[in-house]
PDB file of C-alpha atoms in Angstrom:
ATOM      1  CA  MET A 209      -9.984  -6.682  21.837  1.00 92.00           C
ATOM      2  CA  THR A 210     -13.038  -6.545  23.593  1.00 98.00           C
ATOM      3  CA  ASP A 211     -14.130  -8.939  26.630  1.00 98.00           C
ATOM      4  CA  LEU A 212     -17.738  -9.347  27.660  1.00 98.00           C
ATOM      5  CA  ILE A 213     -19.440  -8.541  30.989  1.00 98.00           C
ATOM      6  CA  LEU A 214     -22.372  -9.747  32.234  1.00 98.00           C
ATOM      7  CA  CYS A 215     -23.865  -8.305  34.831  1.00 98.00           C
ATOM      8  CA  GLY A 216     -26.145 -11.039  36.604  1.00 97.00           C
ATOM      9  CA  ALA A 217     -28.386 -11.081  39.590  1.00 95.00           C
ATOM     10  CA  VAL A 218     -31.096 -13.188  41.692  1.00 93.00           C
ATOM     11  CA  ILE A 219     -33.834 -13.412  39.073  1.00 93.00           C
ATOM     12  CA  GLN A 220     -37.244 -15.520  38.683  1.00 91.00           C
ATOM     13  CA  GLN A 221     -36.300 -16.689  34.934  1.00 93.00           C
ATOM     14  CA  LYS A 222     -32.918 -18.832  34.974  1.00 94.00           C
ATOM     15  CA  ASP A 223     -33.078 -19.417  31.079  1.00 96.00           C
ATOM     16  CA  LEU A 224     -33.138 -15.829  30.624  1.00 97.00           C
ATOM     17  CA  ILE A 225     -28.832 -15.290  30.827  1.00 98.00           C
ATOM     18  CA  ASP A 226     -28.792 -18.232  28.101  1.00 98.00           C
ATOM     19  CA  GLN A 227     -30.702 -16.268  25.961  1.00 98.00           C
ATOM     20  CA  CYS A 228     -28.589 -12.784  26.743  1.00 98.00           C
ATOM     21  CA  ILE A 229     -25.509 -14.809  26.154  1.00 98.00           C
ATOM     22  CA  THR A 230     -26.527 -16.690  22.758  1.00 98.00           C
ATOM     23  CA  SER A 231     -27.086 -13.112  21.077  1.00 98.00           C
ATOM     24  CA  LEU A 232     -23.975 -12.933  21.213  1.00 97.00           C
ATOM     25  CA  LYS A 233     -21.933 -15.875  20.223  1.00 96.00           C
ATOM     26  CA  ASP A 234     -21.229 -15.483  17.207  1.00 95.00           C
ATOM     27  CA  HIS A 235     -18.727 -12.136  18.133  1.00 97.00           C
ATOM     28  CA  LYS A 236     -14.881 -12.721  19.233  1.00 96.00           C
ATOM     29  CA  PHE A 237     -14.377 -11.512  23.019  1.00 98.00           C
ATOM     30  CA  GLU A 238     -10.829 -11.965  23.975  1.00 98.00           C
ATOM     31  CA  LYS A 239     -12.255 -12.379  27.309  1.00 98.00           C
ATOM     32  CA  LYS A 240     -15.755 -13.575  28.972  1.00 98.00           C
ATOM     33  CA  TYR A 241     -16.754 -12.255  32.807  1.00 98.00           C
ATOM     34  CA  ILE A 242     -20.055 -12.757  34.245  1.00 98.00           C
ATOM     35  CA  LEU A 243     -20.636 -10.526  37.325  1.00 98.00           C
ATOM     36  CA  PHE A 244     -22.866 -12.312  39.411  1.00 98.00           C
ATOM     37  CA  ASP A 245     -24.193  -9.892  42.573  1.00 96.00           C
ATOM     38  CA  GLY A 246     -24.936 -11.457  45.953  1.00 95.00           C
ATOM     39  CA  PRO A 247     -28.811 -12.505  46.911  1.00 92.00           C
ATOM     40  CA  THR A 248     -31.610  -9.597  48.014  1.00 85.00           C
ATOM     41  CA  ALA A 249     -32.302  -9.961  51.597  1.00 84.00           C
ATOM     42  CA  GLY A 250     -35.030 -11.059  53.406  1.00 77.00           C
ATOM     43  CA  LYS A 251     -35.930 -14.123  51.072  1.00 79.00           C
ATOM     44  CA  PHE A 252     -36.641 -17.441  51.684  1.00 81.00           C
ATOM     45  CA  GLN A 253     -33.859 -20.403  52.169  1.00 89.00           C
ATOM     46  CA  LYS A 254     -35.375 -21.754  48.548  1.00 89.00           C
ATOM     47  CA  ASP A 255     -34.889 -18.238  46.789  1.00 86.00           C
ATOM     48  CA  TYR A 256     -31.030 -18.686  48.000  1.00 88.00           C
ATOM     49  CA  ASP A 257     -31.073 -22.749  47.678  1.00 91.00           C
ATOM     50  CA  SER A 258     -32.108 -21.617  43.366  1.00 94.00           C
ATOM     51  CA  TYR A 259     -30.041 -18.401  43.398  1.00 95.00           C
ATOM     52  CA  LYS A 260     -26.950 -20.971  43.984  1.00 95.00           C
ATOM     53  CA  GLU A 261     -27.960 -24.381  42.338  1.00 97.00           C
ATOM     54  CA  TYR A 262     -28.453 -21.600  39.600  1.00 96.00           C
ATOM     55  CA  LYS A 263     -25.119 -19.595  39.548  1.00 97.00           C
ATOM     56  CA  ALA A 264     -23.380 -23.695  39.379  1.00 97.00           C
ATOM     57  CA  ARG A 265     -25.442 -24.651  36.205  1.00 98.00           C
ATOM     58  CA  VAL A 266     -23.718 -21.564  34.635  1.00 98.00           C
ATOM     59  CA  LYS A 267     -20.490 -21.981  34.681  1.00 97.00           C
ATOM     60  CA  GLU A 268     -20.921 -25.770  34.293  1.00 97.00           C
ATOM     61  CA  GLU A 269     -22.220 -25.153  30.903  1.00 98.00           C
ATOM     62  CA  TYR A 270     -20.143 -21.363  30.385  1.00 98.00           C
ATOM     63  CA  SER A 271     -16.625 -22.851  30.687  1.00 97.00           C
ATOM     64  CA  ASP A 272     -15.914 -19.758  28.251  1.00 97.00           C
ATOM     65  CA  PHE A 273     -16.286 -17.390  30.937  1.00 98.00           C
ATOM     66  CA  GLU A 274     -14.765 -15.786  34.242  1.00 98.00           C
ATOM     67  CA  VAL A 275     -17.507 -16.388  36.726  1.00 98.00           C
ATOM     68  CA  ILE A 276     -17.231 -13.969  39.796  1.00 97.00           C
ATOM     69  CA  GLU A 277     -19.416 -13.950  42.335  1.00 97.00           C
ATOM     70  CA  GLU A 278     -20.214 -11.560  45.330  1.00 96.00           C
ATOM     71  CA  SER A 279     -21.291 -13.089  48.705  1.00 93.00           C
ATOM     72  CA  GLU A 280     -23.841  -9.400  49.478  1.00 93.00           C
ATOM     73  CA  ASN A 281     -26.005  -7.087  47.553  1.00 93.00           C
ATOM     74  CA  ILE A 282     -24.432  -4.217  46.087  1.00 93.00           C
ATOM     75  CA  TYR A 283     -25.972  -3.856  42.848  1.00 93.00           C
ATOM     76  CA  TYR A 284     -25.607  -3.225  40.051  1.00 95.00           C
ATOM     77  CA  LYS A 285     -22.588  -0.329  39.644  1.00 95.00           C
ATOM     78  CA  PRO A 286     -20.516  -1.196  42.447  1.00 94.00           C
ATOM     79  CA  LEU A 287     -20.419  -4.596  41.575  1.00 96.00           C
ATOM     80  CA  LEU A 288     -19.272  -3.334  38.135  1.00 97.00           C
ATOM     81  CA  GLN A 289     -16.821  -0.346  39.069  1.00 96.00           C
ATOM     82  CA  LYS A 290     -15.388  -3.034  42.267  1.00 96.00           C
ATOM     83  CA  PHE A 291     -14.750  -5.933  39.198  1.00 98.00           C
ATOM     84  CA  VAL A 292     -12.990  -3.097  36.849  1.00 98.00           C
ATOM     85  CA  LYS A 293     -11.011  -1.556  38.768  1.00 97.00           C
ATOM     86  CA  ASP A 294      -9.539  -4.905  40.623  1.00 97.00           C
ATOM     87  CA  ASN A 295      -9.025  -5.780  37.005  1.00 98.00           C
ATOM     88  CA  LEU A 296      -7.990  -3.350  35.084  1.00 97.00           C
ATOM     89  CA  GLU A 297      -4.541  -4.449  34.089  1.00 97.00           C
ATOM     90  CA  SER A 298      -5.896  -7.326  32.771  1.00 97.00           C
ATOM     91  CA  LEU A 299      -8.838  -5.891  31.587  1.00 98.00           C
ATOM     92  CA  SER A 300      -9.165  -5.210  27.599  1.00 98.00           C
ATOM     93  CA  ASP A 301      -9.228  -1.389  26.565  1.00 98.00           C
ATOM     94  CA  ASN A 302     -12.659  -2.363  24.136  1.00 98.00           C
ATOM     95  CA  LEU A 303     -15.713  -3.327  26.908  1.00 98.00           C
ATOM     96  CA  LEU A 304     -18.476  -4.902  26.224  1.00 98.00           C
ATOM     97  CA  ILE A 305     -21.557  -5.015  28.955  1.00 98.00           C
ATOM     98  CA  ILE A 306     -24.412  -6.000  28.994  1.00 98.00           C
ATOM     99  CA  GLN A 307     -27.485  -6.961  31.528  1.00 98.00           C
ATOM    100  CA  ASP A 308     -28.407 -11.077  32.197  1.00 97.00           C
ATOM    101  CA  ASP A 309     -32.558 -10.131  30.814  1.00 97.00           C
ATOM    102  CA  VAL A 310     -31.289  -8.444  27.343  1.00 97.00           C
ATOM    103  CA  GLU A 311     -30.845 -10.035  24.456  1.00 97.00           C
ATOM    104  CA  VAL A 312     -29.129  -8.048  21.006  1.00 97.00           C
ATOM    105  CA  ASP A 313     -29.665  -7.859  17.570  1.00 96.00           C
ATOM    106  CA  PRO A 314     -26.870 -10.028  15.352  1.00 96.00           C
ATOM    107  CA  PHE A 315     -23.853  -6.607  14.243  1.00 97.00           C
ATOM    108  CA  SER A 316     -20.279  -6.660  13.485  1.00 97.00           C
ATOM    109  CA  LEU A 317     -18.607  -5.920  16.713  1.00 97.00           C
ATOM    110  CA  GLU A 318     -15.297  -4.664  14.583  1.00 97.00           C
ATOM    111  CA  ASP A 319     -17.476  -2.590  11.856  1.00 97.00           C
ATOM    112  CA  VAL A 320     -19.776  -0.790  15.641  1.00 97.00           C
ATOM    113  CA  LEU A 321     -15.723  -0.564  17.244  1.00 98.00           C
ATOM    114  CA  LYS A 322     -14.203   1.125  13.887  1.00 97.00           C
ATOM    115  CA  ILE A 323     -17.427   3.799  14.437  1.00 97.00           C
ATOM    116  CA  LYS A 324     -17.029   3.974  17.596  1.00 97.00           C
ATOM    117  CA  GLU A 325     -13.676   5.501  17.054  1.00 96.00           C
ATOM    118  CA  ASP A 326     -14.168   7.324  14.925  1.00 96.00           C
ATOM    119  CA  LYS A 327     -16.064   9.985  16.458  1.00 96.00           C
ATOM    120  CA  GLU A 328     -13.313  10.500  19.152  1.00 94.00           C
ATOM    121  CA  ASP A 329     -15.356  12.044  22.073  1.00 97.00           C
ATOM    122  CA  CYS A 330     -17.376   9.414  21.934  1.00 98.00           C
ATOM    123  CA  LYS A 331     -16.993   7.485  25.733  1.00 98.00           C
ATOM    124  CA  ILE A 332     -20.208   5.043  25.537  1.00 98.00           C
ATOM    125  CA  LEU A 333     -21.654   3.783  22.902  1.00 98.00           C
ATOM    126  CA  TYR A 334     -24.778   2.120  23.645  1.00 97.00           C
ATOM    127  CA  ILE A 335     -28.290  -0.101  22.021  1.00 96.00           C
ATOM    128  CA  GLY A 336     -30.468   1.196  22.677  1.00 94.00           C
ATOM    129  CA  GLU A 337     -34.597  -0.222  21.771  1.00 91.00           C
ATOM    130  CA  LYS A 338     -36.156  -0.441  18.624  1.00 84.00           C
ATOM    131  CA  ARG A 339     -38.378   2.476  19.969  1.00 77.00           C
ATOM    132  CA  LYS A 340     -40.001   5.786  20.415  1.00 71.00           C
ATOM    133  CA  ARG A 341     -36.601   7.554  23.145  1.00 73.00           C
ATOM    134  CA  ALA A 342     -38.590   8.652  26.313  1.00 66.00           C
ATOM    135  CA  PRO A 343     -38.938  12.390  26.132  1.00 64.00           C
ATOM    136  CA  HIS A 344     -37.607  12.836  30.137  1.00 66.00           C
ATOM    137  CA  TRP A 345     -34.612  10.041  29.955  1.00 78.00           C
ATOM    138  CA  PHE A 346     -33.214  10.598  26.561  1.00 88.00           C
ATOM    139  CA  SER A 347     -33.216  14.649  24.186  1.00 92.00           C
ATOM    140  CA  VAL A 348     -31.064  14.246  20.370  1.00 95.00           C
ATOM    141  CA  ILE A 349     -28.590  16.577  20.823  1.00 96.00           C
ATOM    142  CA  ASP A 350     -27.670  15.373  16.365  1.00 96.00           C
ATOM    143  CA  ASP A 351     -29.119  13.042  14.855  1.00 95.00           C
ATOM    144  CA  SER A 352     -27.207  14.046  11.188  1.00 96.00           C
ATOM    145  CA  ASP A 353     -24.534  11.294  11.510  1.00 96.00           C
ATOM    146  CA  GLU A 354     -25.760   8.037   9.237  1.00 95.00           C
ATOM    147  CA  LYS A 355     -24.722   5.765  12.159  1.00 96.00           C
ATOM    148  CA  LEU A 356     -25.102   7.406  15.044  1.00 97.00           C
ATOM    149  CA  THR A 357     -27.447   9.948  17.251  1.00 96.00           C
ATOM    150  CA  LYS A 358     -25.292  12.022  19.901  1.00 97.00           C
ATOM    151  CA  VAL A 359     -28.052  11.883  23.200  1.00 97.00           C
ATOM    152  CA  HIS A 360     -28.094  13.923  26.030  1.00 97.00           C
ATOM    153  CA  GLY A 361     -29.287  10.122  28.345  1.00 95.00           C
ATOM    154  CA  TRP A 362     -28.072   6.789  27.717  1.00 95.00           C
ATOM    155  CA  ALA A 363     -28.937   3.151  28.557  1.00 93.00           C
ATOM    156  CA  GLU A 364     -26.780   0.107  30.069  1.00 96.00           C
ATOM    157  CA  ARG A 365     -28.629  -2.423  29.774  1.00 96.00           C
ATOM    158  CA  VAL A 366     -25.877  -2.794  27.028  1.00 98.00           C
ATOM    159  CA  TYR A 367     -23.047  -0.606  25.772  1.00 98.00           C
ATOM    160  CA  ILE A 368     -19.108  -0.092  25.184  1.00 98.00           C
ATOM    161  CA  ILE A 369     -16.854   1.682  26.718  1.00 98.00           C
ATOM    162  CA  THR A 370     -13.446   1.644  26.702  1.00 98.00           C
ATOM    163  CA  LYS A 371     -12.520   0.611  30.775  1.00 98.00           C
ATOM    164  CA  THR A 372     -10.616   4.025  30.806  1.00 98.00           C
ATOM    165  CA  ASP A 373     -13.299   5.909  30.212  1.00 98.00           C
ATOM    166  CA  PHE A 374     -15.127   3.580  32.963  1.00 98.00           C
ATOM    167  CA  ILE A 375     -12.642   4.297  35.324  1.00 98.00           C
ATOM    168  CA  SER A 376     -12.909   8.506  34.553  1.00 97.00           C
ATOM    169  CA  ILE A 377     -17.088   8.973  34.778  1.00 97.00           C
ATOM    170  CA  MET A 378     -15.931   5.973  38.130  1.00 96.00           C
ATOM    171  CA  ASP A 379     -14.296   9.080  39.415  1.00 95.00           C
ATOM    172  CA  TYR A 380     -16.444  12.120  38.398  1.00 95.00           C
ATOM    173  CA  LEU A 381     -19.063   9.948  40.594  1.00 93.00           C
ATOM    174  CA  ASP A 382     -17.914   9.601  43.056  1.00 90.00           C
ATOM    175  CA  LYS A 383     -16.193  13.032  43.464  1.00 90.00           C
ATOM    176  CA  SER A 384     -19.527  14.308  42.546  1.00 87.00           C
ATOM    177  CA  HIS A 385     -21.827  11.949  44.727  1.00 82.00           C
ATOM    178  CA  PRO A 386     -19.698  11.130  47.465  1.00 71.00           C
ATOM    179  CA  SER A 387     -21.973   9.767  49.773  1.00 63.00           C
ATOM    180  CA  THR A 388     -21.858   6.477  50.772  1.00 53.00           C
ATOM    181  CA  LYS A 389     -25.894   6.278  51.393  1.00 52.00           C
ATOM    182  CA  ARG A 390     -27.407   4.219  48.386  1.00 49.00           C
ATOM    183  CA  GLY A 391     -30.990   5.801  48.801  1.00 44.00           C
ATOM    184  CA  GLY A 392     -32.967   6.331  45.321  1.00 49.00           C
ATOM    185  CA  CYS A 393     -31.623   4.858  41.923  1.00 57.00           C
ATOM    186  CA  ASN A 394     -28.435   6.782  42.590  1.00 60.00           C
ATOM    187  CA  GLY A 395     -25.494   4.557  43.712  1.00 77.00           C
ATOM    188  CA  LYS A 396     -27.501   1.431  42.423  1.00 89.00           C
ATOM    189  CA  PHE A 397     -27.335   2.233  39.109  1.00 92.00           C
ATOM    190  CA  ILE A 398     -25.014   4.120  36.101  1.00 94.00           C
ATOM    191  CA  ASP A 399     -27.352   6.051  34.064  1.00 94.00           C
ATOM    192  CA  VAL A 400     -30.084   7.463  36.732  1.00 92.00           C
ATOM    193  CA  TYR A 401     -27.099  10.253  37.475  1.00 94.00           C
ATOM    194  CA  TYR A 402     -27.863  11.887  34.035  1.00 94.00           C
ATOM    195  CA  GLN A 403     -31.423  10.898  34.311  1.00 92.00           C
ATOM    196  CA  ASN A 404     -31.681  12.985  37.398  1.00 91.00           C
ATOM    197  CA  MET A 405     -29.707  15.755  36.451  1.00 93.00           C
ATOM    198  CA  LYS A 406     -31.644  16.018  33.751  1.00 93.00           C
ATOM    199  CA  GLN A 407     -34.857  16.038  35.950  1.00 90.00           C
ATOM    200  CA  ARG A 408     -33.633  19.274  37.902  1.00 91.00           C
ATOM    201  CA  LYS A 409     -34.830  23.153  37.647  1.00 92.00           C
ATOM    202  CA  SER A 410     -30.997  23.891  37.283  1.00 94.00           C
ATOM    203  CA  TRP A 411     -30.745  21.559  33.411  1.00 93.00           C
ATOM    204  CA  LYS A 412     -33.804  24.071  32.663  1.00 91.00           C
ATOM    205  CA  ASP A 413     -32.098  26.648  33.487  1.00 94.00           C
ATOM    206  CA  ILE A 414     -28.724  26.493  31.986  1.00 95.00           C
ATOM    207  CA  THR A 415     -27.179  27.617  28.169  1.00 96.00           C
ATOM    208  CA  GLU A 416     -26.649  24.881  26.246  1.00 95.00           C
ATOM    209  CA  GLU A 417     -23.625  25.361  25.438  1.00 96.00           C
ATOM    210  CA  GLU A 418     -23.475  24.204  29.868  1.00 96.00           C
ATOM    211  CA  LYS A 419     -25.815  21.142  28.367  1.00 96.00           C
ATOM    212  CA  LEU A 420     -23.004  20.096  26.147  1.00 97.00           C
ATOM    213  CA  GLU A 421     -20.202  20.538  28.468  1.00 97.00           C
ATOM    214  CA  TYR A 422     -21.823  17.998  31.085  1.00 97.00           C
ATOM    215  CA  TRP A 423     -22.085  15.867  28.121  1.00 98.00           C
ATOM    216  CA  LYS A 424     -18.778  16.057  27.675  1.00 98.00           C
ATOM    217  CA  ILE A 425     -18.393  14.128  31.080  1.00 97.00           C
ATOM    218  CA  TRP A 426     -19.851  10.546  29.406  1.00 98.00           C
ATOM    219  CA  GLY A 427     -19.884  11.051  25.417  1.00 98.00           C
ATOM    220  CA  THR A 428     -22.617   8.993  24.657  1.00 98.00           C
ATOM    221  CA  TYR A 429     -23.882   7.955  21.253  1.00 97.00           C
ATOM    222  CA  ASP A 430     -27.152   6.029  20.963  1.00 96.00           C
ATOM    223  CA  LEU A 431     -26.099   3.422  17.904  1.00 96.00           C
ATOM    224  CA  LYS A 432     -28.691   3.274  14.834  1.00 95.00           C
ATOM    225  CA  GLU A 433     -29.965   0.656  13.036  1.00 92.00           C
ATOM    226  CA  VAL A 434     -29.055  -2.209  15.974  1.00 95.00           C
ATOM    227  CA  PHE A 435     -31.418  -2.915  18.344  1.00 95.00           C
ATOM    228  CA  HIS A 436     -31.700  -4.430  21.990  1.00 96.00           C
ATOM    229  CA  ARG A 437     -34.701  -6.815  23.366  1.00 95.00           C
ATOM    230  CA  HIS A 438     -35.514  -6.535  27.717  1.00 95.00           C
ATOM    231  CA  LEU A 439     -36.775  -9.275  28.722  1.00 95.00           C
ATOM    232  CA  VAL A 440     -38.429  -7.622  31.796  1.00 86.00           C
ATOM    233  CA  ALA A 441     -36.590  -9.928  34.048  1.00 88.00           C
ATOM    234  CA  LYS A 442     -38.646 -10.835  37.637  1.00 83.00           C
ATOM    235  CA  ARG A 443     -35.780 -10.641  40.505  1.00 84.00           C
TER     236      ARG A 443
END
């Protein structure tokens, strides 16, 4: 069983979430959730009113989703982490997590889950964009598999992960980065931790075996032949 978790926030193009949901309409999910982050500070009242109206519209039009709203702007990582931890027992084992300005190519969810399950060391199976990988963000470890590419780095726009692996990775990040300050992107997002590790001078100095030990924390694979399109929301 798989649950869908769609992560949303303040957005100017209010139809992008519709494109996102439409791209997944043919999949059968056990449960479907929309998580709305709280509004960012410093906006005009009309912006807060517009966000409130937008969320009300989404609730009405997508009654098959359970909608969870945060009152404060806490960003992607805390938003998702809080929801999964608070609902761990009731969530399905597999989670398909997607952001509100992403649409995905048609694919068979059942087939992709089988591909992931057959790769015992796969924790995060992400769906990338149909373009050349940015070398500062991704580096290929093994491209010999017909269905998957084993990579250092990943993109959190849309991916499949078990709830157990999600919590395991969050626990690792919280222990290895105990500061509660959210400077830069660390603490706000998840994939940036891997990117930041790859940008460190120490990464270039360690052995390939040591790099693979770090990879095991994440277990990241890129799915071949299925891609997403980033619709590039303005916030």
